[in-house]
Amino acid sequence: MAALPASLAGSSKGSFAYFTIKDRLPQILTRVIDTLHRHKNEFFEEHGEKGIEAEKNTISLLSKLRNELQTDKPLVPLDDNLPDVPLWNQYLEYQQNLLAGNEKPSWFQSPWLYVECYMYRRIHEALLQNPPIDDYDVFKEIKFHSFFESQQAIIALCTYLQELRKNIEDLDEKQLQREFFKLLQVSLWGNKCDLSISASEDNSQKVNSLELLDDLKHFILVDDMESIWSLLINIKKRRSPKEVTRIDIVLDNAGFELITDLVLADFLLSSKLVTEIHFHGKCIPWYVSDTTKHDFNWTIKQLQSANNRWMSKCGITWEGSIRKGVMVYHDHIFWTLPHEFCSMAQVATDLYTELQKSNLIIFKGDLNYRKLTGDRKWEFTVPFHQALNKFHPAPLCSLRTLKSDVQVGLKLGQGEQLVTSEPDWMITGKYGVVQFDMSL
Ligand code: F6P
Ligand code: MG
């Protein structure tokens, strides 16, 4: 079998990886430091002098981290007591073994995917080492802000869903398909709203996303919606009354994107295309806006208590679905490791086995795409299946807006044409893919 292409890395000057490590990551660290600083009084009120001490120590660890990054220092082993520490430290050894002689894995010389994940894990370590503020989510404030800033778009979507639910039983197959395509695209474009690409600047959804779909269609570079539909409708037609059809959604960002995922999930359940939805979120704050269990529960509570009746109806229904076990939330440390998904079967066998129970896994967002494809310098025309490098727990698809320079499965010449016409087509979130892999 041919060797895998090289990993994207900051060693390639001028690349987006280089720019991210050099500018965007330090910017995110600076914002985290600033957030802690601004919450000093809150820490004091809650924990007294101990809170202030912890805030100071955390800031000093984070400033040190920023300095290590900016001066391309070697990565160091983690030192806290979360269960993923041995896996991180083994991964560092593995990276070390790939290098010659005395070289050590460092920020700009190691794979971008590894060092970017490592930065978020070190932020978490700095907090863990400083009780009583060890469970403080440094991104909480901007995640909340982004939810509230998207309020109008959320209302529009919740209203649409509740209207749709009224006569969903009467829709024929063609109409159901049309609604499925719509909500799948809403969930795809919801991925524009992440706060990592914007270096934690507000990036919320301001307008009704349903009205934008026709104009955005042209920016979907790979559109496998028909294949996904065939899979789902055929399962529905063949299903016996008590049989389970399960979809797993590997979540990405909280805020508007999470609402689009919940709306899609609700539609899949109320149309009886599927009988169970399993969500997968992060165990720790991650890539600024990624969804943790706290964000998930907080979002549903916010909806429930919203003034708008359609929003609150959604919140109440989803709370009920969770209680009935038709919507299930999972988290697993694997999602916040630096590993490519092709190593899941070895590194997190339990998670792989869980995903094998699914009829379709939907991977949301850019980081999941990078991990699916190993964040490597693939040719644009390499088939998605090949880039997955034997990661096939179940049929799967990626709903992702492009925010990093890896893309596979394009038609001959399609990528090259975009390179010429729009040099930054891969990093702005303007383009998207709905990319499917059926084969096991
Ligand atoms: O660098 C851009 C970036 O921060 C990537 O590192 C990451 O892949 C992406 O944005 C996060 O996007 P998403 O929330 O879609 O995974
Ligand atoms: Mg994200």
Short mmCIF file of C-alpha atoms and ligand atoms in Angstrom, two decimals:
data_model
loop_
_atom_site.label_atom_id
_atom_site.label_comp_id
_atom_site.label_asym_id
_atom_site.label_seq_id
_atom_site.Cartn_x
_atom_site.Cartn_y
_atom_site.Cartn_z
CA MET A 1 0.00 0.00 0.00
CA ALA A 2 1.25 3.52 -0.84
CA ALA A 3 2.68 5.57 2.04
CA LEU A 4 0.37 8.17 3.54
CA PRO A 5 0.99 11.80 2.55
CA ALA A 6 2.80 14.04 5.04
CA SER A 7 0.87 15.77 7.83
CA LEU A 8 0.08 19.48 7.54
CA ALA A 9 2.54 21.32 9.79
CA GLY A 10 3.72 24.76 10.83
CA SER A 11 7.13 23.96 9.34
CA SER A 12 5.68 24.87 5.96
CA LYS A 13 6.10 28.66 6.06
CA GLY A 14 3.23 30.60 4.53
CA SER A 15 0.77 27.73 4.99
CA PHE A 16 -2.43 28.16 6.99
CA ALA A 17 -0.94 25.82 9.61
CA TYR A 18 2.05 28.14 9.96
CA PHE A 19 -0.15 31.22 10.17
CA THR A 20 -2.40 29.52 12.75
CA ILE A 21 0.46 28.53 15.04
CA LYS A 22 2.27 31.81 14.62
CA ASP A 23 -0.67 34.21 14.99
CA ARG A 24 -4.04 32.68 15.68
CA LEU A 25 -3.16 30.36 18.56
CA PRO A 26 -1.24 33.02 20.54
CA GLN A 27 -4.20 35.33 19.95
CA ILE A 28 -6.56 32.74 21.44
CA LEU A 29 -4.23 32.29 24.43
CA THR A 30 -4.13 36.03 24.97
CA ARG A 31 -7.92 36.13 25.02
CA VAL A 32 -8.04 33.29 27.54
CA ILE A 33 -5.62 35.18 29.80
CA ASP A 34 -7.71 38.29 29.43
CA THR A 35 -10.90 36.39 30.29
CA LEU A 36 -9.37 35.05 33.50
CA HIS A 37 -8.16 38.50 34.39
CA ARG A 38 -11.58 40.03 33.85
CA HIS A 39 -13.18 37.43 36.12
CA LYS A 40 -10.83 38.05 38.99
CA ASN A 41 -13.56 39.61 41.14
CA GLU A 42 -15.88 36.71 40.51
CA PHE A 43 -13.16 34.27 41.66
CA PHE A 44 -12.61 36.39 44.74
CA GLU A 45 -16.31 36.51 45.58
CA GLU A 46 -16.64 32.75 45.18
CA HIS A 47 -13.41 31.53 46.72
CA GLY A 48 -11.77 34.46 48.50
CA GLU A 49 -7.97 34.85 48.39
CA LYS A 50 -7.59 31.26 47.16
CA GLY A 51 -9.52 32.17 44.02
CA ILE A 52 -7.23 35.15 43.31
CA GLU A 53 -4.14 33.04 43.91
CA ALA A 54 -5.45 30.36 41.51
CA GLU A 55 -6.24 32.98 38.87
CA LYS A 56 -2.71 34.41 39.11
CA ASN A 57 -1.08 30.98 38.89
CA THR A 58 -3.20 29.94 35.94
CA ILE A 59 -2.35 33.14 34.08
CA SER A 60 1.31 32.59 34.72
CA LEU A 61 1.11 29.00 33.36
CA LEU A 62 -0.73 30.24 30.29
CA SER A 63 1.79 33.02 29.65
CA LYS A 64 4.53 30.41 29.87
CA LEU A 65 2.61 28.24 27.42
CA ARG A 66 2.31 31.16 24.98
CA ASN A 67 6.01 31.77 25.26
CA GLU A 68 6.86 28.10 24.63
CA LEU A 69 4.68 28.21 21.52
CA GLN A 70 6.07 31.45 20.15
CA THR A 71 9.68 30.37 20.64
CA ASP A 72 9.07 26.90 19.17
CA LYS A 73 10.08 25.02 22.33
CA PRO A 74 9.82 21.23 22.62
CA LEU A 75 6.42 19.93 23.73
CA VAL A 76 6.48 18.61 27.28
CA PRO A 77 4.55 15.72 28.87
CA LEU A 78 1.24 16.49 30.56
CA ASP A 79 1.10 16.44 34.31
CA ASP A 80 -2.39 16.34 35.77
CA ASN A 81 -4.66 13.55 36.84
CA LEU A 82 -7.15 13.17 34.01
CA PRO A 83 -7.35 9.62 32.60
CA ASP A 84 -6.11 10.73 29.15
CA VAL A 85 -2.64 11.77 30.41
CA PRO A 86 -0.90 8.43 29.60
CA LEU A 87 -2.34 8.52 26.07
CA TRP A 88 -1.09 12.08 25.50
CA ASN A 89 2.34 11.23 26.84
CA GLN A 90 2.57 8.08 24.74
CA TYR A 91 1.63 10.18 21.73
CA LEU A 92 4.47 12.55 22.50
CA GLU A 93 6.86 9.58 22.62
CA TYR A 94 5.47 8.35 19.33
CA GLN A 95 6.13 11.75 17.74
CA GLN A 96 9.58 11.76 19.28
CA ASN A 97 10.34 8.35 17.74
CA LEU A 98 9.48 9.68 14.29
CA LEU A 99 12.34 12.19 14.57
CA ALA A 100 16.00 11.64 13.98
CA GLY A 101 18.69 11.76 16.69
CA ASN A 102 18.26 14.41 19.36
CA GLU A 103 15.45 16.33 17.71
CA LYS A 104 12.40 16.93 19.88
CA PRO A 105 8.80 17.48 18.78
CA SER A 106 8.20 21.23 18.89
CA TRP A 107 5.35 23.58 18.04
CA PHE A 108 6.30 24.45 14.48
CA GLN A 109 8.02 21.17 13.58
CA SER A 110 5.26 18.77 14.68
CA PRO A 111 1.95 18.02 12.91
CA TRP A 112 -0.40 20.98 13.15
CA LEU A 113 -3.30 18.79 14.30
CA TYR A 114 -1.21 17.54 17.20
CA VAL A 115 0.05 20.90 18.44
CA GLU A 116 -3.29 22.66 18.09
CA CYS A 117 -5.03 19.94 20.14
CA TYR A 118 -2.13 20.01 22.58
CA MET A 119 -2.61 23.74 23.17
CA TYR A 120 -6.25 23.27 24.22
CA ARG A 121 -5.29 20.37 26.46
CA ARG A 122 -2.54 22.48 28.10
CA ILE A 123 -5.04 25.29 28.74
CA HIS A 124 -7.16 22.75 30.55
CA GLU A 125 -4.17 21.44 32.45
CA ALA A 126 -3.32 24.95 33.66
CA LEU A 127 -6.80 25.23 35.17
CA LEU A 128 -6.81 21.71 36.60
CA GLN A 129 -3.60 22.47 38.43
CA ASN A 130 -5.27 25.44 40.08
CA PRO A 131 -8.21 24.55 42.25
CA PRO A 132 -10.62 26.09 43.20
CA ILE A 133 -11.00 27.46 39.66
CA ASP A 134 -10.20 24.08 38.08
CA ASP A 135 -13.66 23.56 36.60
CA TYR A 136 -13.90 27.04 35.10
CA ASP A 137 -14.65 26.99 31.35
CA VAL A 138 -12.61 29.86 29.91
CA PHE A 139 -14.72 29.84 26.74
CA LYS A 140 -18.09 29.76 28.48
CA GLU A 141 -18.70 33.48 28.19
CA ILE A 142 -18.18 33.67 24.43
CA LYS A 143 -20.17 30.51 23.83
CA PHE A 144 -23.11 32.04 25.72
CA HIS A 145 -22.67 35.33 23.89
CA SER A 146 -22.72 33.61 20.53
CA PHE A 147 -25.95 31.79 21.47
CA PHE A 148 -27.68 35.03 22.43
CA GLU A 149 -26.37 36.88 19.36
CA SER A 150 -27.96 34.19 17.15
CA GLN A 151 -31.36 34.58 18.83
CA GLN A 152 -33.31 35.70 15.74
CA ALA A 153 -31.90 32.92 13.59
CA ILE A 154 -32.72 30.41 16.34
CA ILE A 155 -36.31 31.66 16.55
CA ALA A 156 -36.69 31.37 12.77
CA LEU A 157 -35.45 27.80 12.84
CA CYS A 158 -37.51 26.68 15.83
CA THR A 159 -40.63 28.24 14.28
CA TYR A 160 -39.98 26.45 11.00
CA LEU A 161 -39.52 23.12 12.78
CA GLN A 162 -42.71 23.43 14.83
CA GLU A 163 -44.73 24.32 11.71
CA LEU A 164 -43.23 21.37 9.90
CA ARG A 165 -44.03 18.98 12.75
CA LYS A 166 -47.73 19.87 12.55
CA ASN A 167 -48.28 17.94 9.34
CA ILE A 168 -45.20 15.82 9.08
CA GLU A 169 -47.29 12.63 9.02
CA ASP A 170 -48.96 13.79 5.78
CA LEU A 171 -45.79 14.47 3.83
CA ASP A 172 -45.10 12.14 0.92
CA GLU A 173 -41.64 10.76 0.21
CA LYS A 174 -40.62 13.59 -2.11
CA GLN A 175 -41.70 16.25 0.38
CA LEU A 176 -39.87 14.50 3.20
CA GLN A 177 -36.76 14.34 1.08
CA ARG A 178 -36.99 18.05 0.35
CA GLU A 179 -37.25 18.87 4.06
CA PHE A 180 -34.37 16.53 4.87
CA PHE A 181 -32.13 18.21 2.31
CA LYS A 182 -33.08 21.61 3.69
CA LEU A 183 -32.29 20.79 7.30
CA LEU A 184 -29.12 18.93 6.39
CA GLN A 185 -27.90 22.08 4.61
CA VAL A 186 -28.90 24.27 7.55
CA SER A 187 -26.78 22.03 9.76
CA LEU A 188 -23.92 22.18 7.25
CA TRP A 189 -23.90 25.98 7.10
CA GLY A 190 -24.36 26.18 10.86
CA ASN A 191 -20.72 25.13 10.90
CA LYS A 192 -19.68 28.56 9.67
CA CYS A 193 -20.35 29.82 13.21
CA ASP A 194 -17.28 28.56 15.04
CA LEU A 195 -15.25 30.72 17.34
CA SER A 196 -11.87 29.10 16.70
CA ILE A 197 -11.56 30.27 13.09
CA SER A 198 -12.55 33.77 14.19
CA ALA A 199 -9.96 33.62 17.01
CA SER A 200 -12.86 33.99 19.45
CA GLU A 201 -14.40 37.05 17.77
CA ASP A 202 -18.19 36.98 17.54
CA ASN A 203 -19.18 34.73 14.64
CA SER A 204 -22.86 34.16 15.28
CA GLN A 205 -25.72 33.60 12.82
CA LYS A 206 -27.55 36.88 12.35
CA VAL A 207 -30.14 36.06 9.68
CA ASN A 208 -32.62 33.29 8.94
CA SER A 209 -30.44 30.52 7.57
CA LEU A 210 -33.32 28.83 5.73
CA GLU A 211 -33.60 31.81 3.40
CA LEU A 212 -29.96 31.55 2.40
CA LEU A 213 -29.94 27.95 1.22
CA ASP A 214 -30.57 28.58 -2.48
CA ASP A 215 -27.79 31.14 -2.69
CA LEU A 216 -25.37 28.88 -0.84
CA LYS A 217 -26.06 25.72 -2.85
CA HIS A 218 -23.43 26.71 -5.36
CA PHE A 219 -20.76 26.61 -2.63
CA ILE A 220 -21.29 22.93 -1.80
CA LEU A 221 -18.27 21.33 -3.44
CA VAL A 222 -19.24 17.71 -2.80
CA ASP A 223 -22.93 16.97 -2.50
CA ASP A 224 -23.76 13.40 -1.46
CA MET A 225 -27.19 14.25 -0.05
CA GLU A 226 -28.96 11.87 -2.47
CA SER A 227 -26.88 8.89 -1.26
CA ILE A 228 -27.55 9.72 2.39
CA TRP A 229 -31.26 10.00 1.64
CA SER A 230 -31.32 6.61 -0.15
CA LEU A 231 -29.67 5.00 2.84
CA LEU A 232 -32.19 6.44 5.31
CA ILE A 233 -35.37 5.93 3.30
CA ASN A 234 -34.45 2.34 2.47
CA ILE A 235 -33.81 1.56 6.12
CA LYS A 236 -37.16 3.10 7.01
CA LYS A 237 -39.00 1.07 4.39
CA ARG A 238 -37.42 -2.20 5.50
CA ARG A 239 -37.69 -1.60 9.23
CA SER A 240 -39.87 -3.91 11.29
CA PRO A 241 -42.03 -2.19 13.98
CA LYS A 242 -39.72 -2.65 16.97
CA GLU A 243 -36.43 -2.28 15.14
CA VAL A 244 -34.08 0.57 16.04
CA THR A 245 -32.61 2.94 13.48
CA ARG A 246 -29.85 4.94 15.04
CA ILE A 247 -28.02 8.04 13.88
CA ASP A 248 -24.97 9.36 15.67
CA ILE A 249 -24.05 13.03 15.43
CA VAL A 250 -20.48 13.84 16.40
CA LEU A 251 -21.08 17.41 17.46
CA ASP A 252 -18.94 20.42 16.81
CA ASN A 253 -19.76 23.94 18.00
CA ALA A 254 -22.22 25.10 20.63
CA GLY A 255 -24.39 28.14 19.87
CA PHE A 256 -26.24 28.32 16.57
CA GLU A 257 -24.59 25.22 15.10
CA LEU A 258 -25.81 23.04 17.97
CA ILE A 259 -29.36 24.30 17.41
CA THR A 260 -29.16 23.32 13.74
CA ASP A 261 -28.03 19.82 14.79
CA LEU A 262 -30.85 19.47 17.30
CA VAL A 263 -33.37 20.65 14.72
CA LEU A 264 -32.07 18.09 12.22
CA ALA A 265 -32.23 15.41 14.92
CA ASP A 266 -35.80 16.34 15.81
CA PHE A 267 -36.85 16.18 12.15
CA LEU A 268 -35.26 12.73 11.74
CA LEU A 269 -37.15 11.47 14.79
CA SER A 270 -40.51 13.07 14.09
CA SER A 271 -40.49 11.94 10.46
CA LYS A 272 -39.72 8.43 11.78
CA LEU A 273 -36.77 8.16 9.45
CA VAL A 274 -34.85 7.11 12.56
CA THR A 275 -35.79 6.03 16.06
CA GLU A 276 -32.74 7.13 18.11
CA ILE A 277 -30.22 9.95 17.94
CA HIS A 278 -26.92 9.73 19.80
CA PHE A 279 -24.93 12.93 20.23
CA HIS A 280 -21.22 12.95 20.99
CA GLY A 281 -19.63 15.96 22.67
CA LYS A 282 -16.36 16.97 24.28
CA CYS A 283 -15.28 16.19 27.86
CA ILE A 284 -13.32 19.45 28.21
CA PRO A 285 -13.52 22.95 26.70
CA TRP A 286 -12.14 22.58 23.19
CA TYR A 287 -11.33 24.68 20.10
CA VAL A 288 -13.09 27.61 21.74
CA SER A 289 -16.68 26.82 20.83
CA ASP A 290 -17.01 23.02 20.86
CA THR A 291 -19.96 21.54 22.73
CA THR A 292 -19.45 20.08 26.20
CA LYS A 293 -22.10 18.33 28.28
CA HIS A 294 -22.63 21.55 30.18
CA ASP A 295 -23.19 23.50 26.94
CA PHE A 296 -25.61 20.85 25.70
CA ASN A 297 -27.72 20.92 28.86
CA TRP A 298 -27.47 24.69 29.18
CA THR A 299 -28.71 25.17 25.61
CA ILE A 300 -31.75 22.99 26.17
CA LYS A 301 -32.54 24.81 29.43
CA GLN A 302 -32.22 28.20 27.69
CA LEU A 303 -34.63 27.11 25.00
CA GLN A 304 -37.11 25.77 27.52
CA SER A 305 -37.24 29.01 29.42
CA ALA A 306 -37.18 31.31 26.36
CA ASN A 307 -39.92 33.89 25.88
CA ASN A 308 -40.57 32.78 22.36
CA ARG A 309 -43.12 29.95 22.40
CA TRP A 310 -41.53 27.98 19.53
CA MET A 311 -38.12 28.10 21.12
CA SER A 312 -39.49 26.92 24.42
CA LYS A 313 -41.54 24.21 22.69
CA CYS A 314 -38.32 22.89 21.14
CA GLY A 315 -36.56 22.94 24.51
CA ILE A 316 -39.41 21.08 26.20
CA THR A 317 -39.65 18.47 23.44
CA TRP A 318 -35.91 17.82 23.43
CA GLU A 319 -35.77 17.56 27.19
CA GLY A 320 -38.55 14.95 26.88
CA SER A 321 -36.66 13.07 24.16
CA ILE A 322 -33.62 12.91 26.39
CA ARG A 323 -35.72 11.60 29.27
CA LYS A 324 -37.26 8.94 27.02
CA GLY A 325 -33.82 7.92 25.78
CA VAL A 326 -34.52 8.65 22.11
CA MET A 327 -31.93 11.42 22.26
CA VAL A 328 -28.78 10.34 24.07
CA TYR A 329 -25.73 12.43 24.92
CA HIS A 330 -22.30 10.75 25.14
CA ASP A 331 -18.82 12.01 25.71
CA HIS A 332 -15.48 10.23 25.43
CA ILE A 333 -11.89 11.32 25.98
CA PHE A 334 -10.99 10.18 22.46
CA TRP A 335 -12.64 13.28 20.96
CA THR A 336 -10.13 15.51 22.76
CA LEU A 337 -7.03 13.51 21.92
CA PRO A 338 -4.79 14.49 18.99
CA HIS A 339 -5.28 11.15 17.22
CA GLU A 340 -6.59 10.67 13.71
CA PHE A 341 -9.84 8.72 13.62
CA CYS A 342 -8.19 5.79 11.85
CA SER A 343 -6.55 4.94 15.17
CA MET A 344 -9.84 4.92 17.12
CA ALA A 345 -10.26 1.15 16.86
CA GLN A 346 -6.96 0.65 18.74
CA VAL A 347 -6.93 3.70 21.03
CA ALA A 348 -10.62 3.79 22.01
CA THR A 349 -12.02 0.36 21.20
CA ASP A 350 -15.12 0.97 23.34
CA LEU A 351 -16.03 4.10 21.36
CA TYR A 352 -15.42 2.34 18.04
CA THR A 353 -17.68 -0.52 19.15
CA GLU A 354 -20.35 1.98 20.20
CA LEU A 355 -20.23 3.73 16.81
CA GLN A 356 -20.53 0.38 15.03
CA LYS A 357 -24.10 0.22 16.36
CA SER A 358 -25.01 3.23 14.23
CA ASN A 359 -26.84 3.24 10.90
CA LEU A 360 -25.21 6.54 9.99
CA ILE A 361 -22.63 8.71 11.72
CA ILE A 362 -22.69 12.43 10.95
CA PHE A 363 -19.40 14.17 11.67
CA LYS A 364 -19.86 17.89 12.08
CA GLY A 365 -17.30 20.49 11.24
CA ASP A 366 -13.78 21.14 10.19
CA LEU A 367 -11.78 19.60 12.99
CA ASN A 368 -13.66 16.31 12.63
CA TYR A 369 -12.87 16.40 8.91
CA ARG A 370 -9.20 16.94 9.65
CA LYS A 371 -9.24 13.95 11.98
CA LEU A 372 -11.18 11.81 9.49
CA THR A 373 -8.61 12.46 6.78
CA GLY A 374 -5.60 12.55 9.13
CA ASP A 375 -4.95 16.25 8.32
CA ARG A 376 -2.61 15.27 5.52
CA LYS A 377 -1.49 16.76 2.24
CA TRP A 378 -3.86 14.68 0.13
CA GLU A 379 -4.40 15.33 -3.56
CA PHE A 380 -7.83 16.92 -4.05
CA THR A 381 -9.05 13.98 -6.15
CA VAL A 382 -8.20 11.18 -3.70
CA PRO A 383 -11.44 9.35 -2.84
CA PHE A 384 -12.87 10.13 0.63
CA HIS A 385 -12.88 6.39 1.35
CA GLN A 386 -9.13 6.19 0.80
CA ALA A 387 -8.38 9.21 2.99
CA LEU A 388 -10.38 7.61 5.82
CA ASN A 389 -7.58 5.04 5.94
CA LYS A 390 -9.72 2.12 7.13
CA PHE A 391 -11.87 4.09 9.54
CA HIS A 392 -15.25 2.52 8.81
CA PRO A 393 -17.25 1.89 11.98
CA ALA A 394 -20.53 2.42 10.04
CA PRO A 395 -21.75 4.43 7.03
CA LEU A 396 -20.63 7.98 7.70
CA CYS A 397 -20.81 11.49 6.37
CA SER A 398 -19.12 14.79 6.99
CA LEU A 399 -20.98 18.12 7.08
CA ARG A 400 -18.17 20.62 7.04
CA THR A 401 -17.41 24.13 5.95
CA LEU A 402 -13.81 24.43 4.79
CA LYS A 403 -11.59 26.16 7.35
CA SER A 404 -8.29 24.36 6.89
CA ASP A 405 -6.31 23.25 3.90
CA VAL A 406 -7.29 19.64 3.48
CA GLN A 407 -9.90 18.50 1.00
CA VAL A 408 -10.43 15.19 -0.78
CA GLY A 409 -12.99 13.69 -3.14
CA LEU A 410 -13.11 16.59 -5.61
CA LYS A 411 -13.57 16.21 -9.35
CA LEU A 412 -10.52 16.42 -11.59
CA GLY A 413 -9.51 20.08 -11.93
CA GLN A 414 -12.12 21.37 -9.42
CA GLY A 415 -9.58 22.15 -6.68
CA GLU A 416 -7.02 23.64 -9.07
CA GLN A 417 -9.64 25.93 -10.54
CA LEU A 418 -10.53 27.24 -7.08
CA VAL A 419 -6.87 27.71 -6.19
CA THR A 420 -6.56 30.03 -9.18
CA SER A 421 -9.82 31.91 -8.78
CA GLU A 422 -9.94 32.20 -4.96
CA PRO A 423 -6.62 31.48 -3.28
CA ASP A 424 -8.15 31.32 0.22
CA TRP A 425 -11.13 29.10 -0.70
CA MET A 426 -10.12 26.45 1.86
CA ILE A 427 -9.94 28.60 4.96
CA THR A 428 -12.82 31.06 4.99
CA GLY A 429 -15.79 28.75 5.68
CA LYS A 430 -17.43 29.98 2.47
CA TYR A 431 -17.39 26.52 0.87
CA GLY A 432 -18.83 23.33 2.29
CA VAL A 433 -19.09 19.59 1.70
CA VAL A 434 -21.70 16.93 2.39
CA GLN A 435 -19.45 13.96 1.88
CA PHE A 436 -20.58 10.36 2.37
CA ASP A 437 -18.85 7.03 2.71
CA MET A 438 -21.02 3.93 2.61
CA SER A 439 -18.64 1.07 2.40
CA LEU A 440 -17.56 -0.97 5.37
O1 F6P B 1 -7.62 26.83 12.29
C1 F6P B 1 -8.91 26.91 11.88
C2 F6P B 1 -9.59 26.12 12.86
O2 F6P B 1 -9.36 26.63 14.13
C3 F6P B 1 -9.10 24.73 12.68
O3 F6P B 1 -8.05 24.51 13.47
C4 F6P B 1 -10.21 23.88 13.01
O4 F6P B 1 -10.14 22.82 12.15
C5 F6P B 1 -11.35 24.79 12.81
O5 F6P B 1 -10.96 26.07 12.73
C6 F6P B 1 -12.36 24.63 13.84
O6 F6P B 1 -13.49 24.50 13.11
P1 F6P B 1 -14.69 23.59 13.47
O7 F6P B 1 -15.34 24.24 14.62
O8 F6P B 1 -15.50 23.58 12.23
O9 F6P B 1 -14.16 22.22 13.78
MG MG B 2 -15.36 23.61 16.61
#
